[in-house]
Every structure is written in C-alpha cells, then in structure tokens.
Short mmCIF file of C-alpha atoms and ligand atoms in Angstrom, two decimals:
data_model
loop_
_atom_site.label_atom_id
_atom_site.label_comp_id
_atom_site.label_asym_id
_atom_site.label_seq_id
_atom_site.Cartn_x
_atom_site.Cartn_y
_atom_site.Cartn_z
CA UNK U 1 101.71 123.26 85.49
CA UNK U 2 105.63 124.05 85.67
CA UNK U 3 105.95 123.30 89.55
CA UNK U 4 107.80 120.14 90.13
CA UNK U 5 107.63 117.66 92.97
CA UNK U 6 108.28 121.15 95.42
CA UNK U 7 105.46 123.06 96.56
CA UNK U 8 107.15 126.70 96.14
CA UNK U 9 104.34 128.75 97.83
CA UNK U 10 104.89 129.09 101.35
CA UNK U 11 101.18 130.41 101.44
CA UNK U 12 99.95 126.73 101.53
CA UNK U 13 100.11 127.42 105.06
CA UNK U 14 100.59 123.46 105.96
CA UNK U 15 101.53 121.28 107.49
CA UNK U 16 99.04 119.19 105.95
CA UNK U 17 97.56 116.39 108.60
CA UNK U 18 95.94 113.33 106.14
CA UNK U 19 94.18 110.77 106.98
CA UNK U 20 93.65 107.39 104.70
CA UNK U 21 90.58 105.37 105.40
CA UNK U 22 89.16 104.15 101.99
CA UNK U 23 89.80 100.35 102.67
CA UNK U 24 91.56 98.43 105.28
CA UNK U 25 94.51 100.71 106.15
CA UNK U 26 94.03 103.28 108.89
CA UNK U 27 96.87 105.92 108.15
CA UNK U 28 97.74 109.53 109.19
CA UNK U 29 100.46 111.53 108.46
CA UNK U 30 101.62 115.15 108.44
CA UNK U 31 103.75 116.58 105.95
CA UNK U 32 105.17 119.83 105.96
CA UNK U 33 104.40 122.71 103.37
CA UNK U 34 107.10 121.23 101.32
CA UNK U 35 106.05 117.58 101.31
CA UNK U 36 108.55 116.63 103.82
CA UNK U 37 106.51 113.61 105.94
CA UNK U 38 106.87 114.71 109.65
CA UNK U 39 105.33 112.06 110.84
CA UNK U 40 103.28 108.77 109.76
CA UNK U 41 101.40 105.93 111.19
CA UNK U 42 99.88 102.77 109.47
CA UNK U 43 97.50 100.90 110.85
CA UNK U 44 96.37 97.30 108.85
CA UNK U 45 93.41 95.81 110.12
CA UNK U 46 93.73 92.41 111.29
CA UNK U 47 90.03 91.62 111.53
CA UNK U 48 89.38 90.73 107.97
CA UNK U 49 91.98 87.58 107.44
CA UNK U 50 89.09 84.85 108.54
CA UNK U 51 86.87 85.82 106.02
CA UNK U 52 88.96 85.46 103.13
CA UNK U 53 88.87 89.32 102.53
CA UNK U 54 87.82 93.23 103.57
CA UNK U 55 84.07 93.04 105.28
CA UNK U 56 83.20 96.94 104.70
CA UNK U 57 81.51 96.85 107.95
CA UNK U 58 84.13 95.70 109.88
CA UNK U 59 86.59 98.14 108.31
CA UNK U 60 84.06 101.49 109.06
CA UNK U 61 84.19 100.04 112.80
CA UNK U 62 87.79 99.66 112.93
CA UNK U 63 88.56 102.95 111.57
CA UNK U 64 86.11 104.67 113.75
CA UNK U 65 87.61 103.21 116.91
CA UNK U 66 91.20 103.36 115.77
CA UNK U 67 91.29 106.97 114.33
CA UNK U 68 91.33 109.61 117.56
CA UNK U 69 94.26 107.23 118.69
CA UNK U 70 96.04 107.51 115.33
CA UNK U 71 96.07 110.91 114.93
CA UNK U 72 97.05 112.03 118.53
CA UNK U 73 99.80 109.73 118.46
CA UNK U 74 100.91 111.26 115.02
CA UNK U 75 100.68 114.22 116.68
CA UNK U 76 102.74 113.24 119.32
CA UNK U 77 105.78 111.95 116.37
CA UNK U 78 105.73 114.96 115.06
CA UNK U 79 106.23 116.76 118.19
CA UNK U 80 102.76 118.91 117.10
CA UNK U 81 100.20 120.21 118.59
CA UNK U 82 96.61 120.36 116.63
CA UNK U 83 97.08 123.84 116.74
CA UNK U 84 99.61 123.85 114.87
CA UNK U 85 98.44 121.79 111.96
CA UNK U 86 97.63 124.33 108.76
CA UNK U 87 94.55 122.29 106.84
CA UNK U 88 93.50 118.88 106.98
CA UNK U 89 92.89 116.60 103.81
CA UNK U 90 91.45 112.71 103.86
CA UNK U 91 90.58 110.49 101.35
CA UNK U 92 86.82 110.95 100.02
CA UNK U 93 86.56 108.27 97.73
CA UNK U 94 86.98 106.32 95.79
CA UNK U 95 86.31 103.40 98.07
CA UNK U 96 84.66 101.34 100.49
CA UNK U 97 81.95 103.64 101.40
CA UNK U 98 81.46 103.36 105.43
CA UNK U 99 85.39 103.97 106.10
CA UNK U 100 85.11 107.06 103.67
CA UNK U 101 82.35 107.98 105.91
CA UNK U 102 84.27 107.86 108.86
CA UNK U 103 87.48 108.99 107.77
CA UNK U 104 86.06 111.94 105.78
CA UNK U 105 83.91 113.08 108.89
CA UNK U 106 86.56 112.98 111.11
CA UNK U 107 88.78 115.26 109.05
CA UNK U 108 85.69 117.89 108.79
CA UNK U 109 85.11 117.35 112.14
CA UNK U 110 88.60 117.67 112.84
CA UNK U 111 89.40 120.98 110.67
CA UNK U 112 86.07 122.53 111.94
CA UNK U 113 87.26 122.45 115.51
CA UNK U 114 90.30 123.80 114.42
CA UNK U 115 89.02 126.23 112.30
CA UNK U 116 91.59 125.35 109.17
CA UNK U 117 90.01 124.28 105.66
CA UNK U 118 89.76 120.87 104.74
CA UNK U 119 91.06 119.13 101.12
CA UNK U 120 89.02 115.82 99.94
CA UNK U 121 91.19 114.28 98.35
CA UNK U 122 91.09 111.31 95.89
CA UNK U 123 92.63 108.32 96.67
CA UNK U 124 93.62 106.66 92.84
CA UNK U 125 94.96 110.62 92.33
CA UNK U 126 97.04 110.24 95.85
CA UNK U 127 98.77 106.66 93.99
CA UNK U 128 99.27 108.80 91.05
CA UNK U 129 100.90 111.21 92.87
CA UNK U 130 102.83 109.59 95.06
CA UNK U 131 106.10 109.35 92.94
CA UNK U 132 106.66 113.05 92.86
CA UNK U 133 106.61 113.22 96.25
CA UNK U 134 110.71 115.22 97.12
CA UNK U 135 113.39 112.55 96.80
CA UNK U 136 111.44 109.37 95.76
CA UNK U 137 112.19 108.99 92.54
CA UNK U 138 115.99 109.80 91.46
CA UNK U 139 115.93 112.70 88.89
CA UNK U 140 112.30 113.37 89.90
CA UNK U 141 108.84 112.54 88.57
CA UNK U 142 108.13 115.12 85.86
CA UNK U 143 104.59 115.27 83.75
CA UNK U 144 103.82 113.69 81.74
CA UNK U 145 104.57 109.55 82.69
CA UNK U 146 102.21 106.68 82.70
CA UNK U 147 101.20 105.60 85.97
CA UNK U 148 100.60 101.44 86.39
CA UNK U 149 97.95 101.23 89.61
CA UNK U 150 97.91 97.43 90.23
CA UNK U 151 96.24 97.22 93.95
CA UNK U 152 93.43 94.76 95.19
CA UNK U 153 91.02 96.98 93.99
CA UNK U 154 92.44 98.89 91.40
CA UNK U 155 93.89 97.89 87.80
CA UNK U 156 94.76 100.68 85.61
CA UNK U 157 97.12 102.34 83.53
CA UNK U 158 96.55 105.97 83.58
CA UNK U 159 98.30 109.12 81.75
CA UNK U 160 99.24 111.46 84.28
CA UNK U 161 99.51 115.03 82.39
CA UNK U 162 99.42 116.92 85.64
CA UNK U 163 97.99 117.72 88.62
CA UNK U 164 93.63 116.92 87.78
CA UNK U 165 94.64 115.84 84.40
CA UNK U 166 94.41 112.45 84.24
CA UNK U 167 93.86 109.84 81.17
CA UNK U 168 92.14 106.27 81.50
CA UNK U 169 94.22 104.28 78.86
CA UNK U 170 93.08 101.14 79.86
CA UNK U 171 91.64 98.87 83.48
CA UNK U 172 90.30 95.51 83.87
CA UNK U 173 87.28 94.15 82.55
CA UNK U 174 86.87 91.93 85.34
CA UNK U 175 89.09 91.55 88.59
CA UNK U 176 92.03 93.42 90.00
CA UNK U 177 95.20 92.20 89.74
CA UNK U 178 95.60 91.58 93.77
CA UNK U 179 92.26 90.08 93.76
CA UNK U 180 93.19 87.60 90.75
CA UNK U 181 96.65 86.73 93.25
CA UNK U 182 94.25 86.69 96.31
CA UNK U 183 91.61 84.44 94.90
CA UNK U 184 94.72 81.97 93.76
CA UNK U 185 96.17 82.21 96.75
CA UNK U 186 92.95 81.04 98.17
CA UNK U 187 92.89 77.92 95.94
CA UNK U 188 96.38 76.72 96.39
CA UNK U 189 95.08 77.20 100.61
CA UNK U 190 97.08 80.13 101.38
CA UNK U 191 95.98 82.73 103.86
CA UNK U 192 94.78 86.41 103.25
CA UNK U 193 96.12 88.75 101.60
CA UNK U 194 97.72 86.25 99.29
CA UNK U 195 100.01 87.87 96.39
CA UNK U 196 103.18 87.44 99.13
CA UNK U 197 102.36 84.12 99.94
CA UNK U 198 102.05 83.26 96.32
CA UNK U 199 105.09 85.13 95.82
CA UNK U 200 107.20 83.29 98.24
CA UNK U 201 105.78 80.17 97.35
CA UNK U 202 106.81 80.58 93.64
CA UNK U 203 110.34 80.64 94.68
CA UNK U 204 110.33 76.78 94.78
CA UNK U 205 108.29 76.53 91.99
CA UNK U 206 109.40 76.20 87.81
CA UNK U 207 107.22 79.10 85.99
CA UNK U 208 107.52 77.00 82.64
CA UNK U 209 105.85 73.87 84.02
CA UNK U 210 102.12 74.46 83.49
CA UNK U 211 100.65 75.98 80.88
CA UNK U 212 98.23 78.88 81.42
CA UNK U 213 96.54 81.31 78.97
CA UNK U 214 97.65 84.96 78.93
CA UNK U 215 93.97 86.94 78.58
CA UNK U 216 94.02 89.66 76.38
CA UNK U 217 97.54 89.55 75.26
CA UNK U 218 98.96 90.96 71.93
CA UNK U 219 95.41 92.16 71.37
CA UNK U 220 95.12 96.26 70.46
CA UNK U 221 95.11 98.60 73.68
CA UNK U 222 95.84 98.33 77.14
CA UNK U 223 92.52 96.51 78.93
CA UNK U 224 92.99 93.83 81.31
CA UNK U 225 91.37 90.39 82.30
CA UNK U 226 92.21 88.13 85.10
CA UNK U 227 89.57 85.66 85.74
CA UNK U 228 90.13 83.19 82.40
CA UNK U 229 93.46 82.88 84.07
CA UNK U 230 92.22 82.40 87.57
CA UNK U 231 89.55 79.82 85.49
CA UNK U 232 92.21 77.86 84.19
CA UNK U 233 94.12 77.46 86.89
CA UNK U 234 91.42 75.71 89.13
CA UNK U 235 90.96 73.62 86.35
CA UNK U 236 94.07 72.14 87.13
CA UNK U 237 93.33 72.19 90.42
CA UNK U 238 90.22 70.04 90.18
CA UNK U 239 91.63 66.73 89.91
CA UNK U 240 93.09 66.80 93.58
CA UNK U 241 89.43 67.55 94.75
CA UNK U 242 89.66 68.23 98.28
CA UNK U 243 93.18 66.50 98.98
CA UNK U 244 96.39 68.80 99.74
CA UNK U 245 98.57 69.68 96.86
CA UNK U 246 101.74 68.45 96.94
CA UNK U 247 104.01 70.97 97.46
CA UNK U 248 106.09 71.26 94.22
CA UNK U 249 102.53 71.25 92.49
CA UNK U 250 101.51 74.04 94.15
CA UNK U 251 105.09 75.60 93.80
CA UNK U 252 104.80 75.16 90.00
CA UNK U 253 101.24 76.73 89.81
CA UNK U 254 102.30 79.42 91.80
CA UNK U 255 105.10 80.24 89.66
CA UNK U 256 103.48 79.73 86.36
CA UNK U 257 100.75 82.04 87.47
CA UNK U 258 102.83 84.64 88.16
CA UNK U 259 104.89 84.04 85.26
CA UNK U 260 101.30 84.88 83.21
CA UNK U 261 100.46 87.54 85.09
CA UNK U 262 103.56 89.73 84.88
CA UNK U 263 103.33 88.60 81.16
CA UNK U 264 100.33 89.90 80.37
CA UNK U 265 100.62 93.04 82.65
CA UNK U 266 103.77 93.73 80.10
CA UNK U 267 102.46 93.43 77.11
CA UNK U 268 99.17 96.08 78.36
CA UNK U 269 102.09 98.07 79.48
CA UNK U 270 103.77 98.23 76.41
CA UNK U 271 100.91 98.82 74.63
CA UNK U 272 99.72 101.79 76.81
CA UNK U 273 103.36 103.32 76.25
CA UNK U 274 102.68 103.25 72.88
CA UNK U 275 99.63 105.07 73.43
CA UNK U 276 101.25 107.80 75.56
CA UNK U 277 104.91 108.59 73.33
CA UNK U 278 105.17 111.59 75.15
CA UNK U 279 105.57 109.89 78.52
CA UNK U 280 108.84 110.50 80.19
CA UNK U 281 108.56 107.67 83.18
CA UNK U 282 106.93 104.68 83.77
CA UNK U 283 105.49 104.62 87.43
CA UNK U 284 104.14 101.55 89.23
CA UNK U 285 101.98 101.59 92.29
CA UNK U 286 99.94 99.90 94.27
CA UNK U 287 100.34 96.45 96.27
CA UNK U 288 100.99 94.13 93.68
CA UNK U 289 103.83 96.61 92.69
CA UNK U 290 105.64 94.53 95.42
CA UNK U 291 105.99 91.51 92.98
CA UNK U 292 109.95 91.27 92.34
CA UNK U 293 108.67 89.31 89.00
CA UNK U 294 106.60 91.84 88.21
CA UNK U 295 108.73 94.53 88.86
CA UNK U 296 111.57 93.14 87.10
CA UNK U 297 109.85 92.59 83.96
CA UNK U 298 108.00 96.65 83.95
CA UNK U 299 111.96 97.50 84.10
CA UNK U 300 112.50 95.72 80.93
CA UNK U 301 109.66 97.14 79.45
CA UNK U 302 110.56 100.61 80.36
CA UNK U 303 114.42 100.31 78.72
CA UNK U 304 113.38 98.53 75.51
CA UNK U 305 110.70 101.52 75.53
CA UNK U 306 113.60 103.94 76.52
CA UNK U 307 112.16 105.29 79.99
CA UNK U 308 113.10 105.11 83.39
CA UNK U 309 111.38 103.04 85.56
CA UNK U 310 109.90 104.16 89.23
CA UNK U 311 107.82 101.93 91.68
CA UNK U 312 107.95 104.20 95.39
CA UNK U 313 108.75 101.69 97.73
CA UNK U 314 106.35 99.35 99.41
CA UNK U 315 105.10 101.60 102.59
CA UNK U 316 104.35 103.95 99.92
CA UNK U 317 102.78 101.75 97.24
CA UNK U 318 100.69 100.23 99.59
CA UNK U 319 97.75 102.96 101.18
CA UNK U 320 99.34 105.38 103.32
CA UNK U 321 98.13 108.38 104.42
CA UNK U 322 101.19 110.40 103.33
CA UNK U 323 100.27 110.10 99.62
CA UNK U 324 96.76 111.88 100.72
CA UNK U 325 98.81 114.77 102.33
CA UNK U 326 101.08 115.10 99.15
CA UNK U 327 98.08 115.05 96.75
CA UNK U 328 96.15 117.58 98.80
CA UNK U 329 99.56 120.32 98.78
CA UNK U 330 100.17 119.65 94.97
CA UNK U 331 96.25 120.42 94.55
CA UNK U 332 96.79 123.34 96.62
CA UNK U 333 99.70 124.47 94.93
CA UNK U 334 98.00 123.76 91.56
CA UNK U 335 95.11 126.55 92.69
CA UNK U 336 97.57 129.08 94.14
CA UNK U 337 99.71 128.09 90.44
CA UNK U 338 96.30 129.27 88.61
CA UNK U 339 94.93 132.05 90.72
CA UNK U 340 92.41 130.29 92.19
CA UNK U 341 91.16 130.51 95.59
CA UNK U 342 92.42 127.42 97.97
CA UNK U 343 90.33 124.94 97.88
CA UNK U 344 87.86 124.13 100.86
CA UNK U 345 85.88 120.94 100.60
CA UNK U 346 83.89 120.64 103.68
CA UNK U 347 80.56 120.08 101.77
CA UNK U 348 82.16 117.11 99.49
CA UNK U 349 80.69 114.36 100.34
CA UNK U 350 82.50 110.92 100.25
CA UNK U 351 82.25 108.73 97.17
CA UNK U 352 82.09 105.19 96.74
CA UNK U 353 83.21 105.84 93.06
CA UNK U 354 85.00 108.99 91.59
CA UNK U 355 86.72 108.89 88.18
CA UNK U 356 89.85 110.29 88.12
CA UNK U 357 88.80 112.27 84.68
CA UNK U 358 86.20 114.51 87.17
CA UNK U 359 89.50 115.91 88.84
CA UNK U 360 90.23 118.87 85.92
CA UNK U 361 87.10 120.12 87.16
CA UNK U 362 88.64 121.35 90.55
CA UNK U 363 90.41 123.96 88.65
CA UNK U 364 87.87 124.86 86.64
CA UNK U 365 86.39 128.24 88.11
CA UNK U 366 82.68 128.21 88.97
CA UNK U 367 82.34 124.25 88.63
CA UNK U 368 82.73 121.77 91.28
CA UNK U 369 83.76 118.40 92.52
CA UNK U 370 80.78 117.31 94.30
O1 LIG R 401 97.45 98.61 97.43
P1 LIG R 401 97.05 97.56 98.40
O2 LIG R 401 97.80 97.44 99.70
O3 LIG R 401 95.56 97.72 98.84
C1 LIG R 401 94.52 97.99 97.99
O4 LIG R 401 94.00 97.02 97.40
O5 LIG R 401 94.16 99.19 97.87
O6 LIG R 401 97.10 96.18 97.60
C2 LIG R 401 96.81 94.97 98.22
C3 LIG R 401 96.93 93.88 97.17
C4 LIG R 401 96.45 92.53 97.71
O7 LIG R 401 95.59 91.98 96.75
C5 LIG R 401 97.74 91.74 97.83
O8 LIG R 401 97.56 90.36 97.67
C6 LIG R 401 98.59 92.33 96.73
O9 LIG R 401 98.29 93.72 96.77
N1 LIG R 401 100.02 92.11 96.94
C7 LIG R 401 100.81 91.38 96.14
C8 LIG R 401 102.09 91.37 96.73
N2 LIG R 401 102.05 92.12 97.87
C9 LIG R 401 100.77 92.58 97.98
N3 LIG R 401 100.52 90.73 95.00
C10 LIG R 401 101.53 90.07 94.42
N4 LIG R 401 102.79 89.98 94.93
C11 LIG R 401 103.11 90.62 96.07
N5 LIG R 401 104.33 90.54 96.56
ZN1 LIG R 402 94.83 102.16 97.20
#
C-alpha cells in the first residue's frame, strides 16, 4: 500500500512492546506508534558455545527464565509502565519451536493481563521489514526491493512487494549461509558462532591461494548450495589429520572460503535482480550481512545493477526484538490502510515453520493465519 516507512494512523494505539524468542536471542523492545524504538534489550545466550551450536532445549529454558527480567527492565528504559503499553506482538514462528512457545505465551499472557490485543508476528517478515523502519535507510525503503536474508538459519532472496506480499525467488538447497561459515569455522578449530572468527582470521590470509568450487554459480535462477564448498574444503583439510594448521594455512582457507562464498552469493544476487527489474533497492539482512567481503561485493552488485544498496546495521541485522515491533505496526497499519479490523492473534499458535507466501492471507477478509 502507499504508506511509507511512517505509520500515519495514530489509531494504532501503540506503543508496541515485542518480544523476539525464535532462536538464541532474548530481545524486547517498545516502539512508539511511529516506529520510534523507546527502548531495547538483547539478550545472547551464552549456554550454547560448548556444544558447537543452539540446543533448542536449552534456548526454551533460557528464554523462560530470562524473559519477566527483560521486559520489566525494558520497561524501566523506557520510563513505562505496563499500563501504558498499547498491544503486544512476539515472534510466532518461524523457528525453534520451544522458545516460540515461550516467547509467544508470554506475550498472550502478557496482553491478556493487560487487556490490549496481541500481533504474532513472523520473524523472516520482521528481517524483511526491518529496513523501512524511520531513518535506517537514507532516502527510505520503498516497495518493491529484493530483500537478501543470509542468517544461520535462513538463506533467501525474497521480493518484498509490500506489507504480506512476499516472493520466494530463490533459498538454499542445503545449509544456510552462517551454518556453511559455522561448520568451517569448526574445522579450521574456531569457536562458536564462527563467521567473525573466520572473518578476522581471513584478514591474514590470501583469498586466491586455494582453489575452491563456487556451487551453483552462473547456473539459471537464484538457489543456493553450501555444503560442496564446505566438502571441499575439509578435503584439504584432511592431510593434517588431527595436527594444528599452521596459521597462514588456515589464514588462506579462511580467506579463500570467503572469497567463494561472497562469490557465489553475487552471482544468485544478480540473478534474482534480474528476476525482480522492478526492484528499487537491494536490502541485506541477517548475521552474515556482517561480512565486510560480503557486503562490499552486494554493493557492487547493486551499482552495476543500478540500485542502491541497504544492509541495517548489525544490532538490527542480527534478531532483535525491535524488528518484531516494526513488523507488527506496519501490519497494523496495513489493516487500518484496507479497512480491516486490527488484527488480534491470541489463538495463533506458534510455528516451527511459516512461509512467508501465507502472510497475504492476513489481509484477506474471512481467511486466517493459523
Ligand atoms: O541472524 P543471526 O544472528 O541469527 C540467526 O541465525 O537467526 O545470524 C547468525 C549467523 C551465524 O551463523 C554467524 O556465524 C553468522 O551469522 N555471522 C557471520 C558474521 N557475523 C555473524 N558470518 C560471516 N561473517 C560475519 N562477520
Ligand atoms: Zn533471524
């Protein structure tokens, strides 16, 4: 619709208090009617590093125990009572199941006592969203652009036409982009997460000295695949056996897998601009959005391509809970935009999975999201 990046109706009645909890962040924030953040607090969980990764279980624990804390202290930042809090919104999937469970519930919970409506929101719309949130991105974030969601869990390029219209152009047909950088961080024997380890490692390291492939590149649309890459590269690996790599080695591998990755990652961007002419922006989000490599080579392919590039900065690539907050007022503002009655999602259930395409569906009188 014709709003941009400014919720105009004052009858959204926020501020909006969000809460994140799909994975291993524990965020809240509260944003005003406007989508000015009032107040935000992060919270990564520390107890995942020893096992190489996110345990779901200990995640749903973590959240549950850290969440009353989180929110009254947001609270407290903003210098807000609950009372004064207009509707509540929270990730609802998709995700790790237990932690949408808990944060979800909470939020219910939460509006329920309060007796404002609650907003389930979706958490790969809340990435896609993010860049239109007031003042991010210089000149704005007008529909259409493609959005590039490159996270641990997440590879996609997606068509974002406007609020709950959203194209799949193309994802991975095996891992995520953070998980290919985690699982070769995890060979070279760096810790957890490892795309800025890598990262910093492949300052010292020459991209051109080892040859890997580049899966799926200069082949038709915009798929990816990471784990011929991630194949090949412990193939080089295996002649050390269990010895330490030395260091300019590891430097180099680190480098040249990077190198490959922000290769290929342009050429399925390129591709999935070609797809989408009408796109005005190229947006990037997500953690592995953080990758100056990477970043610096989606520039280049936005200017040969003629677009402006946009990645929101890190705190807001990363999960947040202020991205949940901004998607639940544009999807509010969408409704009150269409006529339609504010949404009120207390009997959504969370969702382990929840395609982005379902999202139209919210406007769509007489159907609905669950
Ligand atoms: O979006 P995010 O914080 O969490 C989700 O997965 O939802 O992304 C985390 C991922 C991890 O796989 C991490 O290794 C990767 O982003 N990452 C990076 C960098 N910083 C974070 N990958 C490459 N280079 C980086 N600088
Ligand atoms: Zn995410």
């Amino acid at each position: 619709m014709s709003h941009q990046n400014l919720p105009k109706n004052s009858a959204l009645a926020g501020p909006v208090l969000a809460i994140e909890s799909s994975c291993d962040e524990t965020a809240c924030a509260i944003l005003s009617s406007e989508g000015v953040c009032l107040a935000q607090r992060v919270v990564s969980q520390d107890g995942h590093a020893d096992f190489g990764g996110v345990v779901p279980e200990i995640a749903a624990r973590a959240h549950l125990a850290l969440l009353p804390g989180l929110v009254q202290a947001t609270l407290k930042d903003a210098g807000m009572t609950p009372d004064e809090v207009g509707f509540v919104a929270a990730s609802t999937g998709p995700g790790l199941i237990g932690g949408l469970i808990v944060g979800a519930s909470f939020a219910k919970g939460l509006a329920l006592s309060l007796g404002k409506r609650f907003v389930a929101v979706n958490h790969v719309e809340a990435h896609a969203l993010t860049a239109r949130l007031p003042g991010l991105v210089p000149g704005g974030a007008a529909f259409p652009y493609l959005l590039l969601l490159v996270s641990g869990g997440h590879c996609q390029c997606i068509a974002v036409e406007g609020v709950g219209r959203y194209r799949k152009l193309g994802g991975t047909i095996d891992d995520a982009a953070g998980e290919a950088f985690d699982k070769v961080a995890k060979m070279l024997g760096l810790g957890w997460p490892g795309g800025p380890a890598l990262e910093k490692l492949a300052q010292s390291g020459n991209p051109k000295a080892i040859p890997l492939p580049r899966p799926l590149m200069g082949r038709a649309g915009c798929d990816f695949s990471f784990s011929g890459l991630k194949t090949a590269l412990s193939q080089k690996l295996a002649p050390y056996g269990l010895e330490p790599l030395p260091h300019q080695f590891a430097a180099d591998l680190a480098a040249s897998f990077q190198q490959a990755v922000a290769d290929v990652v342009a050429d399925r961007v390129t591709n999935a601009l070609k797809m989408m002419p009408e796109a005005g922006l190229l947006v990037a989000a997500g953690g592995v959005a953080a990758n100056s490599v990477l970043r610096a080579r989606l520039e280049e392919v936005a200017a040969s391509a003629g677009l402006r590039f946009a990645a929101p900065p890190l705190r807001l690539c990363t999960d947040n809970a202020v991205m949940v907050g901004w998607a639940a007022l544009e999807t509010c503002q969408e409704a009150a935009d269409l006529g339609l009655p504010q949404p009120d999602d207390s009997t959504v259930r969370p969702r382990p999975r929840w395609p982005l395409e379902d999202m139209a569906a919210r406007f769509t009188p007489q159907e609905s999201v669950v």
